[in-house]
Amino acid sequence: MAENPTNPKRKQARPSKANVSAARAASLKALKQVFNGQSLSAVQMHTTDKLEDARDRGLANEIVNGVLRWRWQLEFFISSLLKKPLKPKDIEVQLILLMALYEISECRTPDYAVINESVELVRKSGKKWAAGLVNAVLRSFTREQEKLLSSIKDGVVRYSHPAWILEKIKADWPQDWQQILEANNQRPAFCLRVNQMQHGVAQYQQQLTEQGLESSTVALADHALKLSHGIDVRLLPGFAEGAVSVQDAGAQLVAELFDVSAADRVLDLCAAPGGKTCHILERYQSVNSLLAVELDELRMKRVSENLHRLKLEARAKLIAADARDIKQWWNGEKFDRILIDAPCSASGVIRRHPDIKTLRRASDIEPLVKLQSEILNAAWQTLAAGGELLYVTCSIFKDENQNQMQNFLTVNDDAAEIKIEANWGRPCDHGRQLFPGEQDADGFYYCRLKKAD
Ligand SMILES: C[S@@+](CC[C@H](N)C(=O)[O-])C[C@H]1O[C@@H](n2cnc3c(N)ncnc32)[C@H](O)[C@@H]1O
């Protein structure tokens, strides 16, 4: 296991004792909502992000992300230590146990403090009857941790992934599945994209150093800098003035592969929150007519805000519409370059969004593949002869990637693949796959298509 919750070397810093109860209560609230089907980013705004002290927010995020990463292994510990399983109506008790087991394994808080706080939290959650049970389970865990860890045989428990994701990754990547699963349990890199319209990378790195922020360049992407520690983005030098954006290095490869010329008419489908829209405009400064289309109006507001902060709004037109219904957004003039950053399973970004393992279902994949195919077919109609389309997902599932491309190429005689030659990722039957964790980037798939002249 690359990263193990029971490895004491990885123990994290903790806030002062006075803050710990609030952090745990907020973590419990956030986890309960994620287990009820809501995305972590949506619930964080109303729970852990509301904690006033940055150290509390740090601990709460550590606990929530840790539980979502290691859920399957922590559940194995609980089921090994309980005589009979908890009932679904006692979800708070289950979550408090998951949180405490993660903290005992991974955080610097002394075991006795975690146990006392957890017993207190279970009382406050209206489950007084479970106080003794929580106390007993956690005490047993502190004694039996090593034995339990060495008894793990099952892959689901070992790699802490739901069975369907584990099996799908194993089937798609028989040589690499263990490495992928291990990378999915790592903490993601904090990667920046320096706005090349304002600064060179070395110049901006100097500004970071002057602020005491340690960073390193990233071989994968030429305008990327990796920060050694996470930070509130508002504290980054020049952030409000558009000097820099937060964007994973794998996502930054998209603009590089997009290869736009000055006079090109550019279409960016599925654009929100606009990371790639902005990067394309930063990189190709002569592009003056980019159309960005996004289904979700609220998310489209984020595109607008990002363009505004980076002073790029004059060069892009935004339409909130369904990409599949070209009547809603197309005026009949063909595009020379199209980017489809398709809605997908997000199986390549599990390390950044560990809630995916809890929220996604195997049955989600087929409808997603259909949606991607419909968006592709719609976009193709608007592409000029000789034009290029770049298809991107943050997935590692072949159904959404090379199989999707295979089906498209089989049906469309006027489509041909332009092979991506690169010193990163894996060539696929069609397109190229970057694995999660490779060069510390997220997992992305890219395929370039050209329309016959
Ligand atoms: C992977 S995200 C795009 C990320 C974005 N390109 C960026 O770099 O910031 C996929 C987006 O597709 C949007 N989407 C889903 N179905 C859509 C549809 N039918 N038409 C247009 N956009 C859609 C989602 O709302 C989501 O914002």
Short mmCIF file of C-alpha atoms and ligand atoms in Angstrom, two decimals:
data_model
loop_
_atom_site.label_atom_id
_atom_site.label_comp_id
_atom_site.label_asym_id
_atom_site.label_seq_id
_atom_site.Cartn_x
_atom_site.Cartn_y
_atom_site.Cartn_z
CA MET A 1 0.00 0.00 0.00
CA ALA A 2 1.46 3.38 -1.03
CA GLU A 3 -0.33 5.27 1.69
CA ASN A 4 -1.66 3.52 4.70
CA PRO A 5 -3.95 4.97 7.35
CA THR A 6 -2.19 2.98 10.01
CA ASN A 7 1.26 4.24 9.11
CA PRO A 8 2.28 6.43 12.09
CA LYS A 9 4.90 8.26 10.01
CA ARG A 10 2.13 10.01 8.11
CA LYS A 11 0.55 11.51 11.19
CA GLN A 12 -0.77 15.00 10.55
CA ALA A 13 -0.56 18.21 12.54
CA ARG A 14 -3.56 18.98 14.70
CA PRO A 15 -5.10 22.23 15.90
CA SER A 16 -5.17 23.26 19.55
CA LYS A 17 -7.43 21.12 21.72
CA ALA A 18 -9.99 23.89 22.19
CA ASN A 19 -10.89 23.76 18.48
CA VAL A 20 -11.08 20.05 17.99
CA SER A 21 -14.72 19.50 19.00
CA ALA A 22 -16.03 22.00 16.46
CA ALA A 23 -13.90 20.45 13.72
CA ARG A 24 -15.23 16.97 14.51
CA ALA A 25 -18.85 18.11 14.67
CA ALA A 26 -18.51 19.83 11.27
CA SER A 27 -16.81 16.73 9.82
CA LEU A 28 -19.68 14.54 11.02
CA LYS A 29 -22.23 16.87 9.41
CA ALA A 30 -20.33 16.93 6.11
CA LEU A 31 -19.85 13.15 6.00
CA LYS A 32 -23.50 12.49 6.79
CA GLN A 33 -24.53 14.58 3.79
CA VAL A 34 -22.01 12.90 1.46
CA PHE A 35 -23.24 9.46 2.61
CA ASN A 36 -26.73 10.75 1.75
CA GLY A 37 -25.63 11.35 -1.84
CA GLN A 38 -24.41 14.96 -1.94
CA SER A 39 -21.05 15.96 -3.36
CA LEU A 40 -18.35 16.97 -0.89
CA SER A 41 -17.67 20.29 -2.62
CA ALA A 42 -21.35 21.22 -2.25
CA VAL A 43 -21.59 20.30 1.45
CA GLN A 44 -18.24 21.80 2.48
CA MET A 45 -19.56 25.33 1.93
CA HIS A 46 -22.16 24.85 4.68
CA THR A 47 -20.09 22.74 7.07
CA THR A 48 -16.30 22.56 7.31
CA ASP A 49 -15.67 25.80 5.37
CA LYS A 50 -17.74 27.67 7.96
CA LEU A 51 -15.28 26.89 10.77
CA GLU A 52 -13.65 30.18 11.71
CA ASP A 53 -10.18 28.96 12.59
CA ALA A 54 -8.01 27.82 9.66
CA ARG A 55 -6.56 25.04 11.88
CA ASP A 56 -10.09 23.72 12.52
CA ARG A 57 -10.81 23.76 8.80
CA GLY A 58 -7.53 21.94 8.19
CA LEU A 59 -8.35 19.19 10.68
CA ALA A 60 -11.94 18.84 9.46
CA ASN A 61 -10.83 18.53 5.84
CA GLU A 62 -8.18 16.01 6.84
CA ILE A 63 -10.77 13.87 8.65
CA VAL A 64 -13.46 14.11 5.95
CA ASN A 65 -11.12 13.39 3.04
CA GLY A 66 -9.34 10.69 5.03
CA VAL A 67 -12.58 8.88 5.85
CA LEU A 68 -13.76 9.09 2.24
CA ARG A 69 -10.40 7.75 1.03
CA TRP A 70 -10.05 4.93 3.53
CA ARG A 71 -13.73 4.14 4.08
CA TRP A 72 -13.56 0.49 2.90
CA GLN A 73 -10.59 -0.32 5.11
CA LEU A 74 -12.01 1.53 8.12
CA GLU A 75 -15.35 -0.30 7.67
CA PHE A 76 -13.46 -3.59 7.73
CA PHE A 77 -11.96 -2.60 11.10
CA ILE A 78 -15.43 -1.72 12.45
CA SER A 79 -17.01 -4.96 11.25
CA SER A 80 -14.12 -6.94 12.74
CA LEU A 81 -14.54 -5.23 16.11
CA LEU A 82 -18.36 -5.21 16.39
CA LYS A 83 -20.33 -8.33 17.31
CA LYS A 84 -23.21 -7.31 15.03
CA PRO A 85 -23.40 -4.54 12.42
CA LEU A 86 -24.95 -1.16 13.21
CA LYS A 87 -28.41 -0.44 11.81
CA PRO A 88 -28.74 2.10 8.94
CA LYS A 89 -30.64 4.47 11.30
CA ASP A 90 -27.47 4.66 13.42
CA ILE A 91 -25.41 6.23 10.65
CA GLU A 92 -24.02 8.88 13.06
CA VAL A 93 -22.49 6.16 15.24
CA GLN A 94 -20.93 4.49 12.19
CA LEU A 95 -19.53 7.83 10.96
CA ILE A 96 -18.15 8.79 14.39
CA LEU A 97 -16.36 5.42 14.48
CA LEU A 98 -14.98 5.92 10.96
CA MET A 99 -13.73 9.39 11.89
CA ALA A 100 -12.14 8.21 15.13
CA LEU A 101 -10.46 5.21 13.52
CA TYR A 102 -9.02 7.46 10.85
CA GLU A 103 -7.77 9.93 13.46
CA ILE A 104 -6.23 7.24 15.64
CA SER A 105 -4.47 5.79 12.60
CA GLU A 106 -3.42 8.96 10.93
CA CYS A 107 -3.51 12.12 13.05
CA ARG A 108 -1.27 13.25 15.86
CA THR A 109 -4.09 13.60 18.38
CA PRO A 110 -3.38 11.21 21.29
CA ASP A 111 -5.59 8.11 21.20
CA TYR A 112 -7.22 8.86 24.59
CA ALA A 113 -8.26 12.33 23.37
CA VAL A 114 -9.82 10.91 20.18
CA ILE A 115 -11.70 8.31 22.23
CA ASN A 116 -12.99 10.85 24.79
CA GLU A 117 -14.03 13.33 22.09
CA SER A 118 -15.78 10.61 20.08
CA VAL A 119 -17.74 9.41 23.09
CA GLU A 120 -18.76 13.04 23.74
CA LEU A 121 -19.75 13.53 20.10
CA VAL A 122 -21.90 10.41 20.07
CA ARG A 123 -23.70 11.68 23.20
CA LYS A 124 -24.28 15.10 21.62
CA SER A 125 -25.62 13.41 18.47
CA GLY A 126 -28.58 11.99 20.42
CA LYS A 127 -27.12 8.46 20.53
CA LYS A 128 -26.25 8.24 24.23
CA TRP A 129 -26.89 4.49 24.16
CA ALA A 130 -23.85 4.07 21.87
CA ALA A 131 -21.31 5.85 24.14
CA GLY A 132 -20.13 2.59 25.74
CA LEU A 133 -19.98 0.81 22.40
CA VAL A 134 -17.89 3.57 20.78
CA ASN A 135 -15.56 3.60 23.76
CA ALA A 136 -15.12 -0.19 23.64
CA VAL A 137 -14.59 -0.41 19.85
CA LEU A 138 -11.99 2.36 19.83
CA ARG A 139 -10.09 0.97 22.81
CA SER A 140 -10.01 -2.47 21.14
CA PHE A 141 -8.74 -0.86 17.96
CA THR A 142 -5.81 0.80 19.72
CA ARG A 143 -4.82 -2.66 21.01
CA GLU A 144 -5.51 -4.69 17.86
CA GLN A 145 -4.59 -2.26 15.08
CA GLU A 146 -1.49 -4.14 13.88
CA LYS A 147 -3.21 -7.54 13.98
CA LEU A 148 -6.21 -6.23 12.04
CA LEU A 149 -4.01 -4.63 9.43
CA SER A 150 -2.04 -7.80 8.85
CA SER A 151 -5.28 -9.82 8.51
CA ILE A 152 -6.38 -7.89 5.38
CA LYS A 153 -6.72 -10.24 2.40
CA ASP A 154 -9.43 -8.66 0.30
CA GLY A 155 -8.52 -6.17 -2.47
CA VAL A 156 -11.51 -3.92 -1.70
CA VAL A 157 -10.24 -3.52 1.87
CA ARG A 158 -6.57 -3.35 0.97
CA TYR A 159 -6.95 -0.68 -1.69
CA SER A 160 -10.06 0.89 -0.10
CA HIS A 161 -12.19 1.14 -3.25
CA PRO A 162 -15.74 -0.10 -3.92
CA ALA A 163 -15.67 -3.47 -5.68
CA TRP A 164 -17.10 -2.22 -8.98
CA ILE A 165 -14.45 0.50 -9.40
CA LEU A 166 -11.66 -1.90 -8.44
CA GLU A 167 -12.86 -4.53 -10.92
CA LYS A 168 -13.33 -2.00 -13.72
CA ILE A 169 -9.85 -0.55 -13.28
CA LYS A 170 -8.38 -4.05 -13.08
CA ALA A 171 -10.17 -5.09 -16.30
CA ASP A 172 -9.16 -1.92 -18.18
CA TRP A 173 -5.57 -1.73 -16.92
CA PRO A 174 -4.43 -5.29 -16.02
CA GLN A 175 -0.76 -4.21 -15.76
CA ASP A 176 -1.31 -0.98 -13.87
CA TRP A 177 -4.39 -1.36 -11.67
CA GLN A 178 -2.54 -1.60 -8.34
CA GLN A 179 -0.48 1.50 -9.08
CA ILE A 180 -3.67 3.39 -10.08
CA LEU A 181 -5.55 2.34 -6.93
CA GLU A 182 -2.63 3.35 -4.74
CA ALA A 183 -2.35 6.72 -6.49
CA ASN A 184 -6.09 7.27 -5.95
CA ASN A 185 -5.48 7.16 -2.19
CA GLN A 186 -2.75 9.81 -2.24
CA ARG A 187 -3.30 13.46 -1.44
CA PRO A 188 -3.45 15.55 -4.65
CA ALA A 189 -0.82 18.10 -5.59
CA PHE A 190 -1.61 21.80 -5.22
CA CYS A 191 -0.79 23.00 -8.70
CA LEU A 192 -0.88 26.53 -10.08
CA ARG A 193 -1.03 27.86 -13.63
CA VAL A 194 0.97 31.03 -14.02
CA ASN A 195 -0.79 33.51 -16.29
CA GLN A 196 1.73 33.86 -19.10
CA MET A 197 0.12 37.15 -20.17
CA GLN A 198 1.45 38.63 -16.91
CA HIS A 199 4.50 36.67 -15.75
CA GLY A 200 7.12 34.13 -16.62
CA VAL A 201 7.12 31.04 -14.41
CA ALA A 202 10.53 31.90 -12.85
CA GLN A 203 9.40 35.45 -12.13
CA TYR A 204 6.23 34.29 -10.38
CA GLN A 205 8.11 31.59 -8.48
CA GLN A 206 10.37 34.36 -7.15
CA GLN A 207 7.29 36.21 -5.89
CA LEU A 208 6.12 33.06 -4.12
CA THR A 209 9.55 32.61 -2.52
CA GLU A 210 9.48 36.22 -1.30
CA GLN A 211 6.17 35.43 0.43
CA GLY A 212 7.74 32.36 2.04
CA LEU A 213 5.84 29.95 -0.23
CA GLU A 214 7.88 26.99 -1.46
CA SER A 215 7.15 25.78 -5.00
CA SER A 216 8.65 23.67 -7.77
CA THR A 217 8.33 23.60 -11.56
CA VAL A 218 6.43 20.73 -13.21
CA ALA A 219 7.99 18.89 -16.16
CA LEU A 220 4.55 17.99 -17.55
CA ALA A 221 3.23 21.51 -18.11
CA ASP A 222 5.31 24.55 -19.00
CA HIS A 223 3.33 27.15 -17.00
CA ALA A 224 2.71 25.03 -13.92
CA LEU A 225 4.13 25.46 -10.43
CA LYS A 226 3.51 22.99 -7.64
CA LEU A 227 3.14 24.43 -4.16
CA SER A 228 4.64 22.41 -1.31
CA HIS A 229 1.68 23.21 0.95
CA GLY A 230 -1.95 24.11 0.31
CA ILE A 231 -2.94 27.73 0.90
CA ASP A 232 -6.04 29.90 0.64
CA VAL A 233 -5.78 31.07 -2.99
CA ARG A 234 -6.62 34.64 -2.00
CA LEU A 235 -3.23 34.78 -0.28
CA LEU A 236 -1.33 33.99 -3.49
CA PRO A 237 0.57 37.02 -4.82
CA GLY A 238 -1.51 38.82 -7.47
CA PHE A 239 -4.37 36.29 -7.37
CA ALA A 240 -7.12 38.93 -7.45
CA GLU A 241 -5.36 40.63 -10.39
CA GLY A 242 -5.25 37.39 -12.39
CA ALA A 243 -1.55 36.53 -11.95
CA VAL A 244 -2.28 32.88 -11.34
CA SER A 245 -4.99 30.20 -11.25
CA VAL A 246 -5.30 26.84 -9.55
CA GLN A 247 -5.24 24.06 -12.15
CA ASP A 248 -3.88 20.52 -12.16
CA ALA A 249 -0.93 19.88 -14.51
CA GLY A 250 -2.93 17.21 -16.41
CA ALA A 251 -5.67 19.75 -17.08
CA GLN A 252 -3.00 22.19 -18.30
CA LEU A 253 -1.97 19.77 -21.05
CA VAL A 254 -5.31 20.40 -22.76
CA ALA A 255 -4.46 23.91 -24.00
CA GLU A 256 -1.09 22.64 -25.21
CA LEU A 257 -2.74 19.86 -27.25
CA PHE A 258 -5.41 22.20 -28.58
CA ASP A 259 -3.04 23.87 -31.06
CA VAL A 260 -4.97 26.96 -32.19
CA SER A 261 -4.01 29.51 -34.88
CA ALA A 262 -4.80 33.21 -34.91
CA ALA A 263 -7.86 33.26 -37.15
CA ASP A 264 -9.46 30.10 -35.79
CA ARG A 265 -13.05 30.07 -34.63
CA VAL A 266 -12.95 28.18 -31.36
CA LEU A 267 -15.69 26.26 -29.56
CA ASP A 268 -15.32 25.11 -25.95
CA LEU A 269 -18.10 22.67 -25.06
CA CYS A 270 -18.86 21.76 -21.43
CA ALA A 271 -16.89 24.74 -20.24
CA ALA A 272 -17.59 25.28 -16.55
CA PRO A 273 -15.93 26.30 -14.29
CA GLY A 274 -13.76 27.60 -17.13
CA GLY A 275 -10.24 26.45 -16.21
CA LYS A 276 -9.50 25.33 -19.74
CA THR A 277 -11.40 28.22 -21.38
CA CYS A 278 -9.17 30.70 -19.55
CA HIS A 279 -5.99 28.74 -20.22
CA ILE A 280 -6.73 28.59 -23.97
CA LEU A 281 -7.21 32.35 -24.05
CA GLU A 282 -4.05 32.96 -22.02
CA ARG A 283 -2.01 30.67 -24.24
CA TYR A 284 -3.39 31.72 -27.64
CA GLN A 285 -3.52 35.46 -27.24
CA SER A 286 -4.59 36.11 -30.83
CA VAL A 287 -7.83 34.13 -30.41
CA ASN A 288 -10.68 36.61 -30.34
CA SER A 289 -13.79 34.57 -30.88
CA LEU A 290 -14.15 31.72 -28.45
CA LEU A 291 -17.64 30.41 -27.77
CA ALA A 292 -18.06 28.58 -24.45
CA VAL A 293 -21.17 26.42 -23.94
CA GLU A 294 -22.19 24.93 -20.60
CA LEU A 295 -25.42 23.29 -19.46
CA ASP A 296 -25.42 24.45 -15.86
CA GLU A 297 -26.21 28.16 -15.52
CA LEU A 298 -24.85 28.40 -11.98
CA ARG A 299 -21.58 26.79 -12.99
CA MET A 300 -21.44 29.12 -16.01
CA LYS A 301 -21.29 32.04 -13.54
CA ARG A 302 -17.96 30.60 -12.39
CA VAL A 303 -16.67 30.78 -16.00
CA SER A 304 -17.71 34.42 -16.09
CA GLU A 305 -15.98 35.19 -12.77
CA ASN A 306 -12.79 33.45 -13.83
CA LEU A 307 -12.69 35.26 -17.18
CA HIS A 308 -13.28 38.56 -15.35
CA ARG A 309 -10.49 37.98 -12.80
CA LEU A 310 -8.08 37.11 -15.62
CA LYS A 311 -9.28 40.08 -17.74
CA LEU A 312 -10.23 37.78 -20.61
CA GLU A 313 -13.99 38.32 -20.81
CA ALA A 314 -13.85 40.49 -23.95
CA ARG A 315 -12.53 37.53 -25.96
CA ALA A 316 -15.17 34.94 -25.07
CA LYS A 317 -18.90 34.57 -25.59
CA LEU A 318 -20.77 32.39 -23.09
CA ILE A 319 -24.02 30.51 -23.73
CA ALA A 320 -25.73 28.38 -21.09
CA ALA A 321 -27.25 25.56 -23.14
CA ASP A 322 -27.32 21.82 -23.72
CA ALA A 323 -24.40 21.02 -26.03
CA ARG A 324 -26.48 18.28 -27.67
CA ASP A 325 -29.05 20.77 -28.95
CA ILE A 326 -27.06 22.82 -31.46
CA LYS A 327 -30.07 25.03 -32.27
CA GLN A 328 -29.67 26.57 -28.80
CA TRP A 329 -26.13 27.84 -29.34
CA TRP A 330 -24.97 27.57 -32.98
CA ASN A 331 -25.40 30.36 -35.55
CA GLY A 332 -24.40 28.16 -38.51
CA GLU A 333 -20.78 29.38 -38.85
CA LYS A 334 -18.45 26.39 -38.58
CA PHE A 335 -15.66 26.13 -36.00
CA ASP A 336 -11.99 25.42 -36.78
CA ARG A 337 -11.18 24.04 -33.32
CA ILE A 338 -13.51 22.34 -30.85
CA LEU A 339 -12.73 21.23 -27.32
CA ILE A 340 -15.10 18.77 -25.65
CA ASP A 341 -14.21 18.43 -21.97
CA ALA A 342 -16.88 15.81 -21.55
CA PRO A 343 -18.98 15.13 -18.45
CA CYS A 344 -17.62 11.80 -17.17
CA SER A 345 -17.26 9.43 -14.23
CA ALA A 346 -14.30 11.51 -12.95
CA SER A 347 -12.53 8.22 -12.21
CA GLY A 348 -9.19 9.93 -12.97
CA VAL A 349 -9.57 12.51 -10.20
CA ILE A 350 -10.48 10.27 -7.25
CA ARG A 351 -7.45 11.41 -5.25
CA ARG A 352 -8.69 15.03 -5.53
CA HIS A 353 -12.38 14.12 -5.00
CA PRO A 354 -12.46 11.00 -2.82
CA ASP A 355 -16.25 11.34 -2.45
CA ILE A 356 -16.48 9.90 -6.00
CA LYS A 357 -15.85 6.43 -4.53
CA THR A 358 -18.93 6.79 -2.33
CA LEU A 359 -21.18 8.65 -4.78
CA ARG A 360 -20.65 6.99 -8.17
CA ARG A 361 -22.50 3.81 -9.13
CA ALA A 362 -21.61 1.25 -11.81
CA SER A 363 -24.97 2.07 -13.42
CA ASP A 364 -23.83 5.70 -13.99
CA ILE A 365 -21.36 4.73 -16.69
CA GLU A 366 -23.70 3.69 -19.50
CA PRO A 367 -25.78 6.91 -19.44
CA LEU A 368 -22.56 8.95 -19.30
CA VAL A 369 -21.16 7.14 -22.35
CA LYS A 370 -24.43 7.87 -24.20
CA LEU A 371 -24.32 11.56 -23.18
CA GLN A 372 -20.68 11.87 -24.32
CA SER A 373 -21.52 10.27 -27.64
CA GLU A 374 -24.47 12.63 -28.20
CA ILE A 375 -22.32 15.68 -27.39
CA LEU A 376 -19.63 14.42 -29.79
CA ASN A 377 -22.13 13.90 -32.60
CA ALA A 378 -23.63 17.35 -32.10
CA ALA A 379 -20.22 19.04 -32.01
CA TRP A 380 -19.02 17.22 -35.14
CA GLN A 381 -21.80 18.84 -37.19
CA THR A 382 -20.43 22.29 -36.31
CA LEU A 383 -16.77 21.50 -37.14
CA ALA A 384 -15.38 22.89 -40.41
CA ALA A 385 -13.80 20.56 -42.99
CA GLY A 386 -10.12 20.28 -42.07
CA GLY A 387 -10.94 21.37 -38.51
CA GLU A 388 -9.84 19.59 -35.33
CA LEU A 389 -11.69 18.35 -32.27
CA LEU A 390 -9.98 17.54 -28.99
CA TYR A 391 -11.95 15.10 -26.82
CA VAL A 392 -10.98 15.09 -23.14
CA THR A 393 -12.21 13.33 -20.00
CA CYS A 394 -10.90 13.11 -16.45
CA SER A 395 -11.68 9.39 -16.55
CA ILE A 396 -9.53 6.28 -16.76
CA PHE A 397 -12.38 4.00 -17.90
CA LYS A 398 -11.91 2.80 -21.48
CA ASP A 399 -15.68 2.91 -22.20
CA GLU A 400 -15.60 6.68 -21.84
CA ASN A 401 -12.31 7.05 -23.67
CA GLN A 402 -10.76 4.80 -26.33
CA ASN A 403 -13.95 2.73 -26.82
CA GLN A 404 -15.96 5.94 -27.22
CA MET A 405 -13.46 7.11 -29.86
CA GLN A 406 -13.47 3.70 -31.58
CA ASN A 407 -17.27 3.83 -31.93
CA PHE A 408 -17.14 7.38 -33.24
CA LEU A 409 -14.42 6.63 -35.79
CA THR A 410 -16.27 3.53 -36.99
CA VAL A 411 -19.45 5.49 -37.74
CA ASN A 412 -17.91 8.72 -39.06
CA ASP A 413 -15.96 8.23 -42.31
CA ASP A 414 -14.90 11.88 -42.32
CA ALA A 415 -13.12 11.53 -38.95
CA ALA A 416 -9.47 10.51 -38.48
CA GLU A 417 -7.32 10.41 -35.40
CA ILE A 418 -4.23 12.61 -35.04
CA LYS A 419 -1.92 10.54 -32.83
CA ILE A 420 -0.61 12.33 -29.75
CA GLU A 421 3.15 11.75 -29.51
CA ALA A 422 4.35 12.62 -26.02
CA ASN A 423 6.81 11.68 -23.29
CA TRP A 424 4.00 11.34 -20.75
CA GLY A 425 1.08 8.94 -20.36
CA ARG A 426 0.20 5.80 -22.29
CA PRO A 427 -0.77 5.54 -25.94
CA CYS A 428 -4.18 3.82 -26.19
CA ASP A 429 -5.82 2.14 -29.20
CA HIS A 430 -7.08 5.69 -29.77
CA GLY A 431 -5.91 8.72 -27.80
CA ARG A 432 -3.57 8.95 -24.84
CA GLN A 433 -4.10 8.27 -21.14
CA LEU A 434 -2.41 10.06 -18.26
CA PHE A 435 -2.74 7.99 -15.08
CA PRO A 436 -3.61 9.58 -11.75
CA GLY A 437 -0.44 10.36 -9.83
CA GLU A 438 1.78 10.25 -12.94
CA GLN A 439 4.18 13.19 -12.54
CA ASP A 440 1.90 14.13 -9.61
CA ALA A 441 -0.95 15.06 -12.00
CA ASP A 442 -4.57 13.91 -12.07
CA GLY A 443 -5.72 11.22 -14.51
CA PHE A 444 -6.86 12.57 -17.90
CA TYR A 445 -7.64 11.12 -21.33
CA TYR A 446 -7.06 13.09 -24.56
CA CYS A 447 -7.85 12.25 -28.19
CA ARG A 448 -7.36 14.52 -31.22
CA LEU A 449 -9.70 14.07 -34.19
CA LYS A 450 -9.49 15.73 -37.60
CA LYS A 451 -12.35 16.24 -40.05
CA ALA A 452 -11.60 15.40 -43.68
CA ASP A 453 -11.03 18.42 -46.00
C1 LIG B 1 -15.42 18.09 -16.85
S1 LIG B 1 -16.51 19.39 -16.59
C2 LIG B 1 -15.80 20.66 -17.55
C3 LIG B 1 -14.61 21.35 -16.92
C4 LIG B 1 -14.20 22.61 -17.66
N1 LIG B 1 -13.97 22.39 -19.06
C5 LIG B 1 -12.97 23.27 -17.07
O1 LIG B 1 -11.86 23.08 -17.56
O2 LIG B 1 -13.11 23.98 -16.08
C6 LIG B 1 -17.90 18.93 -17.56
C7 LIG B 1 -18.96 20.00 -17.64
O3 LIG B 1 -19.96 19.53 -18.58
C8 LIG B 1 -21.18 20.10 -18.21
N2 LIG B 1 -22.26 19.40 -18.94
C9 LIG B 1 -22.86 18.23 -18.62
N3 LIG B 1 -23.78 17.90 -19.55
C10 LIG B 1 -23.74 18.88 -20.47
C11 LIG B 1 -24.48 19.11 -21.68
N4 LIG B 1 -25.41 18.28 -22.10
N5 LIG B 1 -24.22 20.24 -22.37
C12 LIG B 1 -23.27 21.12 -21.94
N6 LIG B 1 -22.55 20.95 -20.82
C13 LIG B 1 -22.78 19.84 -20.10
C14 LIG B 1 -21.18 19.95 -16.69
O4 LIG B 1 -22.12 20.82 -16.09
C15 LIG B 1 -19.74 20.28 -16.35
O5 LIG B 1 -19.60 21.63 -16.03
#
